PDB file of C-alpha atoms in Angstrom:
ATOM      1  CA  SER A  26       0.000   0.000   0.000  1.00 54.00           C
ATOM      2  CA  GLU A  27       1.138   3.551  -0.698  1.00 62.00           C
ATOM      3  CA  LEU A  28      -0.371   4.626   2.627  1.00 70.00           C
ATOM      4  CA  THR A  29       1.300   4.407   6.019  1.00 67.00           C
ATOM      5  CA  PRO A  30       0.058   5.779   9.358  1.00 61.00           C
ATOM      6  CA  THR A  31       2.600   8.608   9.223  1.00 68.00           C
ATOM      7  CA  THR A  32       2.079   9.551   5.573  1.00 89.00           C
ATOM      8  CA  THR A  33       1.017  13.138   5.039  1.00 94.00           C
ATOM      9  CA  HIS A  34      -0.877  14.720   2.180  1.00 96.00           C
ATOM     10  CA  VAL A  35      -1.675  18.248   1.073  1.00 97.00           C
ATOM     11  CA  ALA A  36      -5.119  19.646   1.859  1.00 97.00           C
ATOM     12  CA  VAL A  37      -6.969  22.956   1.521  1.00 96.00           C
ATOM     13  CA  ARG A  38      -8.158  23.901   5.006  1.00 97.00           C
ATOM     14  CA  LEU A  39     -10.702  26.490   6.102  1.00 96.00           C
ATOM     15  CA  TYR A  40     -10.072  28.223   9.437  1.00 97.00           C
ATOM     16  CA  PRO A  41     -12.684  30.102  11.465  1.00 96.00           C
ATOM     17  CA  PRO A  42     -14.185  32.583  11.545  1.00 95.00           C
ATOM     18  CA  SER A  43     -13.951  33.461   7.808  1.00 94.00           C
ATOM     19  CA  TYR A  44     -11.719  34.336   4.847  1.00 96.00           C
ATOM     20  CA  ASP A  45      -8.889  32.152   6.149  1.00 97.00           C
ATOM     21  CA  VAL A  46      -7.743  29.448   3.707  1.00 96.00           C
ATOM     22  CA  ARG A  47      -4.522  27.533   4.220  1.00 97.00           C
ATOM     23  CA  VAL A  48      -2.774  24.852   2.165  1.00 97.00           C
ATOM     24  CA  GLU A  49      -1.271  22.470   4.693  1.00 97.00           C
ATOM     25  CA  LYS A  50       0.234  19.047   5.108  1.00 96.00           C
ATOM     26  CA  ILE A  51      -1.845  16.842   7.391  1.00 96.00           C
ATOM     27  CA  LEU A  52      -1.948  13.152   8.220  1.00 95.00           C
ATOM     28  CA  ILE A  53      -3.442  11.044   5.479  1.00 95.00           C
ATOM     29  CA  PRO A  54      -6.907   9.618   6.306  1.00 96.00           C
ATOM     30  CA  LYS A  55      -7.110   6.010   7.441  1.00 95.00           C
ATOM     31  CA  ILE A  56      -9.756   3.299   7.632  1.00 96.00           C
ATOM     32  CA  ILE A  57     -11.851   3.741  10.776  1.00 96.00           C
ATOM     33  CA  HIS A  58     -14.852   1.507  10.044  1.00 97.00           C
ATOM     34  CA  ALA A  59     -15.153  -1.708   8.039  1.00 97.00           C
ATOM     35  CA  ASP A  60     -17.374   0.078   5.503  1.00 97.00           C
ATOM     36  CA  ASP A  61     -14.802   2.825   4.824  1.00 98.00           C
ATOM     37  CA  ALA A  62     -12.793   3.382   1.655  1.00 98.00           C
ATOM     38  CA  ILE A  63      -9.806   5.646   1.046  1.00 97.00           C
ATOM     39  CA  VAL A  64      -9.875   7.417  -2.312  1.00 98.00           C
ATOM     40  CA  LYS A  65      -6.967   9.124  -4.020  1.00 97.00           C
ATOM     41  CA  ILE A  66      -8.414  12.305  -5.494  1.00 97.00           C
ATOM     42  CA  GLN A  67      -8.078  12.795  -9.246  1.00 97.00           C
ATOM     43  CA  LEU A  68     -10.317  15.869  -9.593  1.00 96.00           C
ATOM     44  CA  ALA A  69     -12.278  17.919  -7.068  1.00 95.00           C
ATOM     45  CA  GLY A  70     -14.679  20.764  -7.690  1.00 90.00           C
ATOM     46  CA  LEU A  71     -15.297  24.048  -5.905  1.00 87.00           C
ATOM     47  CA  CYS A  72     -18.979  24.579  -5.083  1.00 87.00           C
ATOM     48  CA  GLY A  73     -20.755  27.767  -4.130  1.00 84.00           C
ATOM     49  CA  SER A  74     -21.648  25.958  -0.905  1.00 85.00           C
ATOM     50  CA  ASP A  75     -17.947  25.847  -0.006  1.00 88.00           C
ATOM     51  CA  LEU A  76     -17.963  29.632  -0.050  1.00 90.00           C
ATOM     52  CA  HIS A  77     -20.668  29.996   2.607  1.00 90.00           C
ATOM     53  CA  ALA A  78     -18.331  29.094   5.454  1.00 92.00           C
ATOM     54  CA  TYR A  79     -15.422  30.903   3.797  1.00 93.00           C
ATOM     55  CA  ARG A  80     -17.428  34.125   3.725  1.00 94.00           C
ATOM     56  CA  GLY A  81     -18.668  33.695   7.294  1.00 93.00           C
ATOM     57  CA  LEU A  82     -22.265  32.923   6.322  1.00 92.00           C
ATOM     58  CA  GLU A  83     -22.049  29.555   8.111  1.00 91.00           C
ATOM     59  CA  SER A  84     -20.302  29.481  11.464  1.00 92.00           C
ATOM     60  CA  PHE A  85     -17.813  26.759  12.372  1.00 94.00           C
ATOM     61  CA  SER A  86     -15.414  26.364  15.268  1.00 95.00           C
ATOM     62  CA  HIS A  87     -12.705  24.009  14.005  1.00 95.00           C
ATOM     63  CA  PRO A  88     -10.596  23.981  10.823  1.00 97.00           C
ATOM     64  CA  TYR A  89     -11.505  21.389   8.218  1.00 97.00           C
ATOM     65  CA  THR A  90     -10.726  20.298   4.667  1.00 97.00           C
ATOM     66  CA  ALA A  91     -13.232  21.770   2.222  1.00 95.00           C
ATOM     67  CA  GLY A  92     -14.793  20.257  -0.893  1.00 94.00           C
ATOM     68  CA  HIS A  93     -17.572  17.784  -1.660  1.00 92.00           C
ATOM     69  CA  GLU A  94     -17.336  17.082  -5.399  1.00 92.00           C
ATOM     70  CA  PHE A  95     -14.719  14.529  -6.431  1.00 97.00           C
ATOM     71  CA  ILE A  96     -13.672  11.575  -8.506  1.00 97.00           C
ATOM     72  CA  GLY A  97     -10.700   9.356  -7.837  1.00 97.00           C
ATOM     73  CA  GLU A  98      -9.176   5.919  -7.391  1.00 97.00           C
ATOM     74  CA  ILE A  99      -9.665   3.423  -4.581  1.00 97.00           C
ATOM     75  CA  VAL A 100      -6.390   2.885  -2.710  1.00 96.00           C
ATOM     76  CA  GLU A 101      -7.649   1.139   0.421  1.00 96.00           C
ATOM     77  CA  LEU A 102     -10.825  -0.665   1.498  1.00 97.00           C
ATOM     78  CA  GLY A 103     -12.259  -1.678   4.859  1.00 96.00           C
ATOM     79  CA  ALA A 104     -12.908  -5.270   5.887  1.00 96.00           C
ATOM     80  CA  SER A 105     -16.494  -5.230   4.582  1.00 95.00           C
ATOM     81  CA  PHE A 106     -15.132  -5.215   1.031  1.00 95.00           C
ATOM     82  CA  THR A 107     -13.034  -8.335   1.440  1.00 74.00           C
ATOM     83  CA  THR A 108     -15.942 -10.664   2.186  1.00 55.00           C
ATOM     84  CA  THR A 109     -18.978 -11.932   0.305  1.00 50.00           C
ATOM     85  CA  HIS A 110     -22.555 -11.104   1.164  1.00 45.00           C
ATOM     86  CA  GLU A 111     -22.861 -14.477   2.908  1.00 44.00           C
ATOM     87  CA  ASN A 112     -19.878 -13.726   5.166  1.00 42.00           C
ATOM     88  CA  ASN A 113     -20.934 -10.146   5.868  1.00 44.00           C
ATOM     89  CA  SER A 114     -23.595 -10.842   8.474  1.00 42.00           C
ATOM     90  CA  SER A 115     -21.465  -9.425  11.283  1.00 42.00           C
ATOM     91  CA  SER A 116     -21.338  -5.936   9.781  1.00 47.00           C
ATOM     92  CA  PRO A 117     -22.728  -3.508  12.389  1.00 48.00           C
ATOM     93  CA  SER A 118     -23.994  -1.127   9.723  1.00 47.00           C
ATOM     94  CA  SER A 119     -26.783  -3.276   8.321  1.00 44.00           C
ATOM     95  CA  SER A 120     -30.044  -4.451   9.890  1.00 45.00           C
ATOM     96  CA  LEU A 121     -31.052  -6.163   6.642  1.00 45.00           C
ATOM     97  CA  SER A 122     -30.363  -9.633   5.331  1.00 45.00           C
ATOM     98  CA  ASN A 123     -26.864 -10.193   3.977  1.00 46.00           C
ATOM     99  CA  SER A 124     -27.998 -10.312   0.366  1.00 60.00           C
ATOM    100  CA  THR A 125     -29.405  -6.791   0.492  1.00 75.00           C
ATOM    101  CA  ARG A 126     -26.153  -4.969   1.195  1.00 93.00           C
ATOM    102  CA  PRO A 127     -25.138  -2.638  -1.679  1.00 95.00           C
ATOM    103  CA  SER A 128     -23.380  -4.610  -4.398  1.00 94.00           C
ATOM    104  CA  LEU A 129     -20.181  -2.549  -4.178  1.00 96.00           C
ATOM    105  CA  TYR A 130     -19.301  -4.372  -0.954  1.00 96.00           C
ATOM    106  CA  THR A 131     -18.555  -7.418  -3.094  1.00 94.00           C
ATOM    107  CA  THR A 132     -17.472  -5.802  -6.364  1.00 95.00           C
ATOM    108  CA  LEU A 133     -15.360  -2.747  -5.462  1.00 97.00           C
ATOM    109  CA  ARG A 134     -11.603  -3.293  -5.639  1.00 96.00           C
ATOM    110  CA  VAL A 135      -8.440  -1.327  -5.002  1.00 96.00           C
ATOM    111  CA  GLY A 136      -7.571   0.465  -8.230  1.00 96.00           C
ATOM    112  CA  ASP A 137     -11.182   1.046  -9.292  1.00 97.00           C
ATOM    113  CA  LYS A 138     -12.110   4.537 -10.469  1.00 97.00           C
ATOM    114  CA  VAL A 139     -15.065   6.013  -8.605  1.00 98.00           C
ATOM    115  CA  VAL A 140     -17.431   8.989  -8.555  1.00 97.00           C
ATOM    116  CA  SER A 141     -18.813  10.259  -5.264  1.00 96.00           C
ATOM    117  CA  PRO A 142     -21.937  12.273  -4.504  1.00 93.00           C
ATOM    118  CA  PHE A 143     -21.535  15.230  -2.166  1.00 93.00           C
ATOM    119  CA  SER A 144     -22.836  13.360   0.907  1.00 95.00           C
ATOM    120  CA  ILE A 145     -22.613   9.836   2.228  1.00 96.00           C
ATOM    121  CA  SER A 146     -25.551   7.415   2.178  1.00 96.00           C
ATOM    122  CA  CYS A 147     -25.649   3.860   3.470  1.00 97.00           C
ATOM    123  CA  GLY A 148     -27.911   2.414   0.765  1.00 95.00           C
ATOM    124  CA  GLU A 149     -29.600   0.265   3.413  1.00 96.00           C
ATOM    125  CA  CYS A 150     -31.841   2.393   5.637  1.00 95.00           C
ATOM    126  CA  HIS A 151     -35.550   3.094   5.077  1.00 96.00           C
ATOM    127  CA  PHE A 152     -34.935   6.363   3.223  1.00 96.00           C
ATOM    128  CA  CYS A 153     -32.199   4.924   1.010  1.00 95.00           C
ATOM    129  CA  ARG A 154     -34.430   1.999   0.054  1.00 94.00           C
ATOM    130  CA  LEU A 155     -37.094   4.516  -1.011  1.00 94.00           C
ATOM    131  CA  GLY A 156     -34.550   6.432  -3.090  1.00 91.00           C
ATOM    132  CA  PHE A 157     -34.345   9.471  -0.783  1.00 91.00           C
ATOM    133  CA  THR A 158     -30.631   9.085  -0.162  1.00 92.00           C
ATOM    134  CA  SER A 159     -30.244  12.701   0.993  1.00 89.00           C
ATOM    135  CA  ARG A 160     -32.356  11.742   4.019  1.00 94.00           C
ATOM    136  CA  CYS A 161     -30.187   8.724   4.857  1.00 97.00           C
ATOM    137  CA  THR A 162     -29.921   8.194   8.608  1.00 96.00           C
ATOM    138  CA  HIS A 163     -26.135   8.294   8.181  1.00 96.00           C
ATOM    139  CA  ALA A 164     -26.032  11.284   5.802  1.00 96.00           C
ATOM    140  CA  ILE A 165     -23.146  13.713   6.258  1.00 95.00           C
ATOM    141  CA  CYS A 166     -21.906  16.163   3.655  1.00 95.00           C
ATOM    142  CA  PHE A 167     -18.239  16.012   2.734  1.00 96.00           C
ATOM    143  CA  GLY A 168     -16.247  19.130   3.519  1.00 95.00           C
ATOM    144  CA  GLY A 169     -17.295  20.193   7.000  1.00 94.00           C
ATOM    145  CA  GLU A 170     -16.445  19.822  10.660  1.00 94.00           C
ATOM    146  CA  ARG A 171     -18.075  16.385  10.810  1.00 95.00           C
ATOM    147  CA  LEU A 172     -16.378  14.936   7.728  1.00 96.00           C
ATOM    148  CA  GLU A 173     -13.221  16.036   5.937  1.00 97.00           C
ATOM    149  CA  GLY A 174     -13.612  17.137   2.329  1.00 96.00           C
ATOM    150  CA  ALA A 175     -12.096  16.464  -1.071  1.00 97.00           C
ATOM    151  CA  GLN A 176      -9.876  19.467  -1.767  1.00 96.00           C
ATOM    152  CA  ALA A 177      -6.937  17.284  -0.843  1.00 97.00           C
ATOM    153  CA  GLN A 178      -4.928  14.373  -2.191  1.00 97.00           C
ATOM    154  CA  TYR A 179      -6.856  11.682  -0.290  1.00 97.00           C
ATOM    155  CA  ILE A 180     -10.246  11.334   1.359  1.00 98.00           C
ATOM    156  CA  ARG A 181     -11.973   8.824   3.636  1.00 98.00           C
ATOM    157  CA  VAL A 182     -15.430   7.789   2.423  1.00 98.00           C
ATOM    158  CA  PRO A 183     -17.694   6.292   5.127  1.00 98.00           C
ATOM    159  CA  LYS A 184     -20.440   3.878   4.035  1.00 97.00           C
ATOM    160  CA  ALA A 185     -18.511   3.636   0.793  1.00 98.00           C
ATOM    161  CA  GLY A 186     -20.490   0.697  -0.566  1.00 97.00           C
ATOM    162  CA  GLY A 187     -23.658   2.778  -0.512  1.00 97.00           C
ATOM    163  CA  THR A 188     -22.071   6.118  -1.373  1.00 97.00           C
ATOM    164  CA  LEU A 189     -19.680   5.572  -4.266  1.00 97.00           C
ATOM    165  CA  TYR A 190     -20.331   4.709  -7.903  1.00 96.00           C
ATOM    166  CA  LYS A 191     -17.911   2.894 -10.170  1.00 96.00           C
ATOM    167  CA  ALA A 192     -16.831   5.211 -12.966  1.00 96.00           C
ATOM    168  CA  PRO A 193     -17.844   3.975 -16.424  1.00 94.00           C
ATOM    169  CA  ASP A 194     -15.178   3.430 -19.051  1.00 92.00           C
ATOM    170  CA  GLY A 195     -14.682   5.888 -21.872  1.00 92.00           C
ATOM    171  CA  VAL A 196     -15.912   9.027 -20.068  1.00 93.00           C
ATOM    172  CA  ALA A 197     -13.499  11.937 -19.669  1.00 94.00           C
ATOM    173  CA  ALA A 198     -12.558  12.778 -16.088  1.00 94.00           C
ATOM    174  CA  ALA A 199     -13.803  16.350 -16.422  1.00 92.00           C
ATOM    175  CA  SER A 200     -17.215  15.043 -17.520  1.00 92.00           C
ATOM    176  CA  LEU A 201     -17.343  12.523 -14.678  1.00 94.00           C
ATOM    177  CA  LEU A 202     -16.755  15.304 -12.181  1.00 94.00           C
ATOM    178  CA  LEU A 203     -20.084  16.819 -13.226  1.00 93.00           C
ATOM    179  CA  CYS A 204     -21.744  13.648 -11.906  1.00 93.00           C
ATOM    180  CA  ALA A 205     -20.513  14.374  -8.383  1.00 93.00           C
ATOM    181  CA  ASP A 206     -22.810  17.340  -7.838  1.00 92.00           C
ATOM    182  CA  ILE A 207     -24.068  19.735 -10.488  1.00 91.00           C
ATOM    183  CA  LEU A 208     -25.456  17.279 -13.038  1.00 94.00           C
ATOM    184  CA  PRO A 209     -27.510  15.410 -10.392  1.00 93.00           C
ATOM    185  CA  THR A 210     -28.610  18.809  -9.036  1.00 93.00           C
ATOM    186  CA  GLY A 211     -29.852  19.796 -12.498  1.00 94.00           C
ATOM    187  CA  LEU A 212     -31.549  16.422 -12.931  1.00 95.00           C
ATOM    188  CA  PHE A 213     -33.229  16.739  -9.538  1.00 94.00           C
ATOM    189  CA  CYS A 214     -34.520  20.192 -10.442  1.00 94.00           C
ATOM    190  CA  ALA A 215     -35.977  18.982 -13.742  1.00 96.00           C
ATOM    191  CA  THR A 216     -37.426  15.828 -12.202  1.00 94.00           C
ATOM    192  CA  GLN A 217     -39.093  17.741  -9.381  1.00 94.00           C
ATOM    193  CA  ALA A 218     -40.786  20.027 -11.896  1.00 94.00           C
ATOM    194  CA  LEU A 219     -42.005  17.278 -14.210  1.00 93.00           C
ATOM    195  CA  ASN A 220     -43.258  15.131 -11.329  1.00 92.00           C
ATOM    196  CA  HIS A 221     -45.331  17.954  -9.849  1.00 92.00           C
ATOM    197  CA  PRO A 222     -49.101  17.221  -9.720  1.00 88.00           C
ATOM    198  CA  ASN A 223     -49.761  20.374 -11.738  1.00 87.00           C
ATOM    199  CA  LEU A 224     -48.063  18.726 -14.725  1.00 88.00           C
ATOM    200  CA  ALA A 225     -49.721  15.317 -14.318  1.00 86.00           C
ATOM    201  CA  HIS A 226     -52.119  16.091 -17.180  1.00 83.00           C
ATOM    202  CA  LEU A 227     -49.203  15.948 -19.613  1.00 82.00           C
ATOM    203  CA  TRP A 228     -48.680  12.260 -18.921  1.00 80.00           C
ATOM    204  CA  THR A 229     -52.283  11.183 -18.234  1.00 80.00           C
ATOM    205  CA  GLY A 230     -54.145  13.302 -20.768  1.00 81.00           C
ATOM    206  CA  GLN A 231     -56.803  13.895 -18.110  1.00 81.00           C
ATOM    207  CA  PRO A 232     -57.828  17.014 -16.173  1.00 82.00           C
ATOM    208  CA  TYR A 233     -56.572  17.594 -12.663  1.00 76.00           C
ATOM    209  CA  PRO A 234     -57.427  15.935 -10.339  1.00 71.00           C
ATOM    210  CA  ARG A 235     -57.877  12.643 -12.136  1.00 64.00           C
ATOM    211  CA  SER A 236     -59.994  11.168  -9.355  1.00 50.00           C
ATOM    212  CA  GLU A 237     -63.008  13.291 -10.263  1.00 57.00           C
ATOM    213  CA  ASP A 238     -63.657  11.968 -13.761  1.00 58.00           C
ATOM    214  CA  PHE A 239     -61.534   9.260 -15.344  1.00 63.00           C
ATOM    215  CA  SER A 240     -63.409   9.529 -18.622  1.00 68.00           C
ATOM    216  CA  ALA A 241     -62.553  13.196 -19.258  1.00 72.00           C
ATOM    217  CA  THR A 242     -59.755  14.008 -21.676  1.00 79.00           C
ATOM    218  CA  ILE A 243     -57.817  17.159 -22.455  1.00 81.00           C
ATOM    219  CA  PRO A 244     -57.787  18.692 -25.963  1.00 82.00           C
ATOM    220  CA  ALA A 245     -54.437  18.429 -27.700  1.00 80.00           C
ATOM    221  CA  ASP A 246     -53.979  22.211 -27.742  1.00 80.00           C
ATOM    222  CA  ASP A 247     -54.044  22.256 -23.939  1.00 83.00           C
ATOM    223  CA  LEU A 248     -51.295  19.676 -23.644  1.00 84.00           C
ATOM    224  CA  HIS A 249     -48.633  22.151 -24.741  1.00 89.00           C
ATOM    225  CA  VAL A 250     -46.288  22.839 -21.818  1.00 91.00           C
ATOM    226  CA  THR A 251     -44.224  25.989 -21.304  1.00 95.00           C
ATOM    227  CA  ILE A 252     -41.278  25.790 -18.929  1.00 96.00           C
ATOM    228  CA  ALA A 253     -38.714  28.470 -18.115  1.00 97.00           C
ATOM    229  CA  VAL A 254     -35.155  27.725 -17.033  1.00 97.00           C
ATOM    230  CA  VAL A 255     -33.818  30.817 -15.279  1.00 96.00           C
ATOM    231  CA  GLY A 256     -30.048  31.081 -15.021  1.00 95.00           C
ATOM    232  CA  LEU A 257     -27.702  29.364 -17.487  1.00 96.00           C
ATOM    233  CA  GLY A 258     -24.617  28.872 -15.389  1.00 92.00           C
ATOM    234  CA  PRO A 259     -23.254  25.318 -14.980  1.00 91.00           C
ATOM    235  CA  VAL A 260     -26.176  24.072 -12.877  1.00 92.00           C
ATOM    236  CA  GLY A 261     -28.715  25.805 -15.113  1.00 95.00           C
ATOM    237  CA  GLN A 262     -27.144  24.247 -18.200  1.00 96.00           C
ATOM    238  CA  CYS A 263     -27.302  20.806 -16.586  1.00 96.00           C
ATOM    239  CA  ALA A 264     -30.926  21.395 -15.592  1.00 97.00           C
ATOM    240  CA  LEU A 265     -31.818  22.428 -19.133  1.00 97.00           C
ATOM    241  CA  ILE A 266     -30.109  19.407 -20.679  1.00 96.00           C
ATOM    242  CA  CYS A 267     -31.851  17.049 -18.243  1.00 96.00           C
ATOM    243  CA  LEU A 268     -35.211  18.747 -18.766  1.00 96.00           C
ATOM    244  CA  LEU A 269     -35.043  18.396 -22.546  1.00 95.00           C
ATOM    245  CA  TYR A 270     -33.877  14.804 -22.280  1.00 94.00           C
ATOM    246  CA  LEU A 271     -36.780  13.951 -19.964  1.00 93.00           C
ATOM    247  CA  LEU A 272     -39.352  15.766 -22.103  1.00 92.00           C
ATOM    248  CA  GLN A 273     -38.177  13.927 -25.208  1.00 90.00           C
ATOM    249  CA  SER A 274     -37.865  10.545 -23.493  1.00 88.00           C
ATOM    250  CA  LYS A 275     -41.444  10.935 -22.203  1.00 83.00           C
ATOM    251  CA  LYS A 276     -42.495  11.717 -25.784  1.00 80.00           C
ATOM    252  CA  THR A 277     -44.109  14.971 -24.681  1.00 78.00           C
ATOM    253  CA  SER A 278     -46.443  16.002 -27.482  1.00 75.00           C
ATOM    254  CA  SER A 279     -45.599  19.710 -27.510  1.00 88.00           C
ATOM    255  CA  TYR A 280     -43.433  21.972 -25.402  1.00 92.00           C
ATOM    256  CA  THR A 281     -41.554  25.263 -25.344  1.00 94.00           C
ATOM    257  CA  VAL A 282     -38.609  25.793 -23.018  1.00 96.00           C
ATOM    258  CA  VAL A 283     -37.579  29.401 -22.462  1.00 97.00           C
ATOM    259  CA  ALA A 284     -33.913  29.502 -21.372  1.00 97.00           C
ATOM    260  CA  VAL A 285     -33.248  32.808 -19.626  1.00 96.00           C
ATOM    261  CA  ASP A 286     -29.975  34.533 -18.774  1.00 95.00           C
ATOM    262  CA  SER A 287     -28.827  38.156 -18.904  1.00 93.00           C
ATOM    263  CA  VAL A 288     -25.384  37.209 -20.264  1.00 95.00           C
ATOM    264  CA  GLN A 289     -25.368  36.749 -24.031  1.00 96.00           C
ATOM    265  CA  SER A 290     -22.260  34.554 -24.066  1.00 97.00           C
ATOM    266  CA  ARG A 291     -23.945  32.133 -21.674  1.00 96.00           C
ATOM    267  CA  ARG A 292     -27.019  31.919 -23.859  1.00 97.00           C
ATOM    268  CA  GLU A 293     -24.874  31.316 -26.939  1.00 97.00           C
ATOM    269  CA  LYS A 294     -22.749  28.670 -25.217  1.00 97.00           C
ATOM    270  CA  THR A 295     -25.840  26.922 -23.876  1.00 97.00           C
ATOM    271  CA  LYS A 296     -27.361  26.787 -27.355  1.00 96.00           C
ATOM    272  CA  ARG A 297     -24.173  25.226 -28.730  1.00 96.00           C
ATOM    273  CA  MET A 298     -24.277  22.613 -25.981  1.00 94.00           C
ATOM    274  CA  ILE A 299     -27.922  21.775 -26.609  1.00 95.00           C
ATOM    275  CA  ASP A 300     -27.285  21.476 -30.347  1.00 94.00           C
ATOM    276  CA  ALA A 301     -24.230  19.290 -29.746  1.00 93.00           C
ATOM    277  CA  CYS A 302     -26.265  16.994 -27.481  1.00 90.00           C
ATOM    278  CA  GLY A 303     -28.881  16.577 -30.207  1.00 90.00           C
ATOM    279  CA  LEU A 304     -31.620  17.980 -27.973  1.00 89.00           C
ATOM    280  CA  SER A 305     -32.778  20.738 -30.323  1.00 80.00           C
ATOM    281  CA  ALA A 306     -34.992  18.338 -32.262  1.00 72.00           C
ATOM    282  CA  GLY A 307     -38.150  16.681 -31.042  1.00 71.00           C
ATOM    283  CA  SER A 308     -41.708  17.889 -30.684  1.00 79.00           C
ATOM    284  CA  GLY A 309     -40.794  21.105 -28.918  1.00 89.00           C
ATOM    285  CA  SER A 310     -38.564  24.138 -29.139  1.00 92.00           C
ATOM    286  CA  VAL A 311     -36.031  26.033 -27.046  1.00 95.00           C
ATOM    287  CA  VAL A 312     -36.066  29.823 -26.982  1.00 96.00           C
ATOM    288  CA  TYR A 313     -33.053  31.685 -25.574  1.00 97.00           C
ATOM    289  CA  ALA A 314     -34.046  34.958 -23.969  1.00 96.00           C
ATOM    290  CA  ASP A 315     -32.575  37.941 -22.184  1.00 95.00           C
ATOM    291  CA  LEU A 316     -34.361  39.208 -19.075  1.00 93.00           C
ATOM    292  CA  SER A 317     -36.094  41.867 -21.115  1.00 93.00           C
ATOM    293  CA  ASP A 318     -37.412  39.266 -23.591  1.00 93.00           C
ATOM    294  CA  ALA A 319     -38.319  36.493 -21.159  1.00 94.00           C
ATOM    295  CA  LYS A 320     -41.868  37.644 -20.366  1.00 94.00           C
ATOM    296  CA  THR A 321     -42.727  38.275 -24.008  1.00 95.00           C
ATOM    297  CA  GLU A 322     -41.367  34.882 -25.125  1.00 95.00           C
ATOM    298  CA  THR A 323     -43.195  33.104 -22.309  1.00 95.00           C
ATOM    299  CA  GLN A 324     -46.508  34.755 -23.138  1.00 94.00           C
ATOM    300  CA  LYS A 325     -46.046  33.970 -26.824  1.00 94.00           C
ATOM    301  CA  ALA A 326     -45.335  30.309 -26.142  1.00 92.00           C
ATOM    302  CA  SER A 327     -48.191  29.875 -23.649  1.00 91.00           C
ATOM    303  CA  GLN A 328     -50.889  31.959 -25.320  1.00 90.00           C
ATOM    304  CA  SER A 329     -50.425  34.469 -22.470  1.00 91.00           C
ATOM    305  CA  TYR A 330     -51.204  31.897 -19.747  1.00 91.00           C
ATOM    306  CA  GLY A 331     -47.657  31.897 -18.393  1.00 92.00           C
ATOM    307  CA  CYS A 332     -45.294  29.090 -17.451  1.00 94.00           C
ATOM    308  CA  ASP A 333     -46.427  25.669 -16.311  1.00 93.00           C
ATOM    309  CA  ALA A 334     -43.174  25.361 -14.346  1.00 95.00           C
ATOM    310  CA  VAL A 335     -40.062  27.436 -13.655  1.00 96.00           C
ATOM    311  CA  LEU A 336     -36.633  25.988 -12.897  1.00 96.00           C
ATOM    312  CA  GLU A 337     -34.738  28.690 -11.033  1.00 93.00           C
ATOM    313  CA  ASN A 338     -31.001  28.051 -11.011  1.00 88.00           C
ATOM    314  CA  SER A 339     -29.483  31.366 -10.068  1.00 78.00           C
ATOM    315  CA  HIS A 340     -29.747  34.085  -7.480  1.00 64.00           C
ATOM    316  CA  LYS A 341     -31.846  36.916  -8.874  1.00 57.00           C
ATOM    317  CA  LYS A 342     -29.026  39.432  -8.363  1.00 54.00           C
ATOM    318  CA  LEU A 343     -26.739  37.387 -10.603  1.00 45.00           C
ATOM    319  CA  ILE A 344     -28.997  37.253 -13.647  1.00 44.00           C
TER     320      ILE A 344
END
């Protein structure tokens, strides 16, 4: 192993109360629990959330390593990863049958490339089984006083079998890094909008609420959906891409997406990205609008009824 108890690594540390960042050598993280993994960082991102504590908007009392977006390589695994499901019954982290532990506990190996979300999740509790991993009973965000972050050379990942994802082959590292935070954030935003009860008529073809009259149907003209995506920074671009992908995969009959940003270069870059992804086709259209044009374009697309949903991805002062 390249790790020894006295090995140090370089980390970016935040010191209280604010505006105090130091690059220091600290002891390398080690396995504490059988479900832990040690990851050698390949790339780590800087999130706006990291800046809250830096700017004094979130108080903290002890220095810590920042960062919660990362990809890397497994360099060490806890004992849970060296056994099969059948021999894993003694693990203190699981109240379920052995066969229901996350599959990474039997498939993850030293040397594997991995992508990590921004918080840990066990993959075994009630909330994880329902898919609400952010509400995991073990959830802790990387890069805080409770758990060291990824702006370093190495990181310890608790509950690694439920938290990490094996990186697919053939995807550039810079693209994989998007999967650690901002792409899932954009997907979540788009999914939340499309799953809202107010948009259920798009998928059922029936008026809201369906329980009143199952025989009623909606005229085709009323099935057109108008959605605005406000803010075309990185998260907004990811939200727009995910929204268009979902609309097209659901075979939405007719839609207009109004992509809004005050910066022309962002609008132009976003359009190039959408075209390159092949998402400009389909049964709908994308309109790129400045703030001054957004209301007019929305009214035009919706016959003056307004948006069916709005995906807001930027602080109003920034757009």
